[in-house]
Amino acid sequence: MEQYIPEKIEKKWRGVWERKKLWKVDIKKAKRPYYNLMMFPYPSAEGLHVGNVYAFTGSDIHGKFQRMQGFDVFEPMGFDAFGIHSENFAIKKGVHPKVQTAKNIKHFTEQLKQLGSLFAWDHALTTSEPEYYKWTQWLFLQLYKAGLAYRAKAPVDWCPSCKTVLADEQVINGKCERCSSEVLQKETEQWFFKITKYADRLLKNLETIDWSERTKIAQKNWIGKSEGAQLKFPVKNSNAKIEVFTTRPDTLFGATYMVLAPEHKFVDELKAQIVNWGEVQVYRDAAKKKSELERAEFAKEKSGVELKGVRAINPASKEEIPVFIADYVLASYGTGVIMAVPAHDERDFEFAKKYGLAITIVVCPHYPEKTCPILDKAYVGEGHLVGSGQFDGMSSEKARQEITKFVGGEKTERYHLRDWLISRQRYWGPPIPIIYCAKCGTVPVPEKDLPVKLPFVKEYRPEGTGKSPLASVSSFVNTKCPQCKGKAERETDVSDTFLDSAWYFFRYPSSDYKKGPFDEGITKKWLPVDMYIGGQEHAVLHLLYTRFITMVLHDLGFADFEEPFKKFRAHGLLTKDGAKMSKSKGNVVNPDEYFVKYGADTVRMYLMFIGPLAEAGDWSDKGIVGIFRFLNRVWTLAQEMKREKPKGKGLETVRHKTIKKVTEDIQNLRYNTAIAVLMEYLNEILGKKTEASLEDLETLLILLAPFAPHVPEELWNQLGHKDSVHNQPWPKYDPKLVQEEKIRLVVQINGKVRDIIEVQAGISEQEAKELALKNEKIQKWLQGKLPKRVIFVPERLINIVA
Ligand code: ANZ
Ligand code: ZN
């Protein structure tokens, strides 16, 4: 075989690997288990997206590398097949989702098999199969029994186009994440999971896990912990007190009015005192129609109505102040009431200007200058107090404690995180395993009766009534009460797709286990996941839910760990001509075309060459040709060496330096620079052919194997080896041969020198940051704080701003 024809060799080797079960891991007997997970795809009809190929390749290289390090690498693949993506497509096409999904999975599997990845197909799972969703329902029941699932009437975000309730995270700027329709508000009975009960743990544990920094920061912000105080304001001519949540009790003397959320029940309690009730009612009705997001919007003009006849007393200044309702105050956050401090809060400032309310400055940035300038906007920063009686001159920070104490307030904390809305009024999901009985009330389906099978129905489209299509399937709805055996009805909502994917990694190693969702011994051996790679877009949805569910399973005694993924790395987003790929822009790269033209090896390698995995970059048709040429040159070199049997003594130093650099780059997911090093190495060999040895070439093939699995295998075989190149141990380098100049790097935290470390000359910012953060002294100084920013002066210092 003289010419490199990817199509031929790729097919051949995939066949050989499959026959020899090269990638197979013995789940029970594996000695050095390594669980390498990637985010499973939803089998969309268009087939594998180049973004999927990108993520899966990045993850597979890591898996293959770990395998060559001697680990038993388990790299499963499956399908997130239930849910709105699949269902909406089926609706568009007029094909039943079950039929369409099966078709898509078949196509996806064929495509995935082309990648030459380690995938453990014998453990593949599909979330829409009863063998899987039986356990998703089981999970729902465990949460229900633990008091972590509850039903409540709640205003929910409703997408009029998808005809379903949306979770908080699925609403982007007041629009549906899926179809961009304007989201409306609707009141319905829904199932929720109490994720808020875990808010503090979800936040604290972030410090213990090795995850991409930006993912941790996104979670931290999403959980949104606010430290503040709860303060009581007496109501004049009444025994009632109105309680507010504030993060700035230091500004209490400047609270010149109060605002209640329009729907607050306290408004009803005050009805007798309110003289303009009619006006109040009109405003309340209008507020109901707006979404929370719309109401919280910063730029929007503020509006409100004074509760005439009601006066509150500022507990610090003892002054009488007016009370309003306004929709910029949300019922669902804090106590649903605020003390308004227009001088120091922008929204209050805007409102006060509009309604001519007093603006009293109580925090001064330039203390001891006591005369603060007349404000043309709120001063939201800190400073020293003025106009605050005995607290004048005190720092904001101290005054927060002191004023809270002074008025008998209570220090508290609040989270922005909301409970997880589980119900979906759709067809394509696991039915929620609950039965409603007139006599017994809400009754969970007994575990022995699982799964509650999703019936195959003709009318799977949402009807726009707000009810699931299952509600009109009487053979499904009508059932017997498991307790009293009387007539009863089933819950007709299905659960959120994010529940399917919140526990799938538990199932993979135990995929054919029948007695439970996962086998205890196998779980002990394989979990938590060693490495998870996936998109940053899942930072607050999927990745928070998986953590929550794992904590719950831990607390219920089903798992002995509470964090599911030891390591998580977010990969970057591929673009085309600088823009995000999207169907509407018509700039989506179809990987199939390139598989045919250049083969999977080139596609894989090219994708990884575009940029560091964490950043990705821009796809270019020109770039891919370069990689194809590189593989051709490797091929030609191998043919020559095969024929001519090289007699050189070998390029020892270059070889060892290459091994070192490639090894480190792979460990740091900088595949792009690893590939560049391999290219340089090839050039060195080609430039010094008389000195080069067979070992030089064979090392190149081994180092290349994780990136481009087929070509090196073929060449390895052509060179006369019987075993697979993938079974070769990863080459080691001799430290003596790779010594490089060392420099001393100053490590600072917030500008203060905390350590000096010895590092290699030419160290990159990323490497320096990693080294600095790993450093024990630095960790002590950081006390678990997350670095906000890093300033790097090459060869001199790194400053961590925390
Ligand atoms: C008085 C005050 C003075 C405030 C000041 C801020 C600045 P985070 O940080 O997001 O927790 N707030 C409290 N409950 C609210 C609700 N239900 N709807 C709208 N706004 C609400 O925000 C806490 C601050 O947001 C609270 O502190 C309160 O305004 C407002 F100079 O109280 B503050
Ligand atoms: Zn009953």
CSV table of C-alpha atoms and ligand atoms in Angstrom, one decimal, residues 435-441 443 480-488, ligand 2:
chain,number,residue,atom,x,y,z
A,435,ILE,CA,-51.6,9.3,41.0
A,436,TYR,CA,-54.4,11.6,42.3
A,437,CYS,CA,-57.1,9.9,44.3
A,438,ALA,CA,-60.2,11.7,45.6
A,439,LYS,CA,-60.0,9.8,48.9
A,440,CYS,CA,-56.2,9.4,49.4
A,441,GLY,CA,-55.0,12.6,47.8
A,443,VAL,CA,-50.3,9.0,45.9
A,480,LYS,CA,-56.7,2.7,40.2
A,481,CYS,CA,-55.5,4.2,43.4
A,482,PRO,CA,-52.6,2.1,44.7
A,483,GLN,CA,-53.8,2.7,48.2
A,484,CYS,CA,-57.6,2.3,48.3
A,485,LYS,CA,-57.9,0.7,44.9
A,486,GLY,CA,-60.7,3.1,44.1
A,487,LYS,CA,-60.9,5.2,40.9
A,488,ALA,CA,-58.1,7.6,40.5
B,2,ZN,ZN,-57.2,6.2,47.1
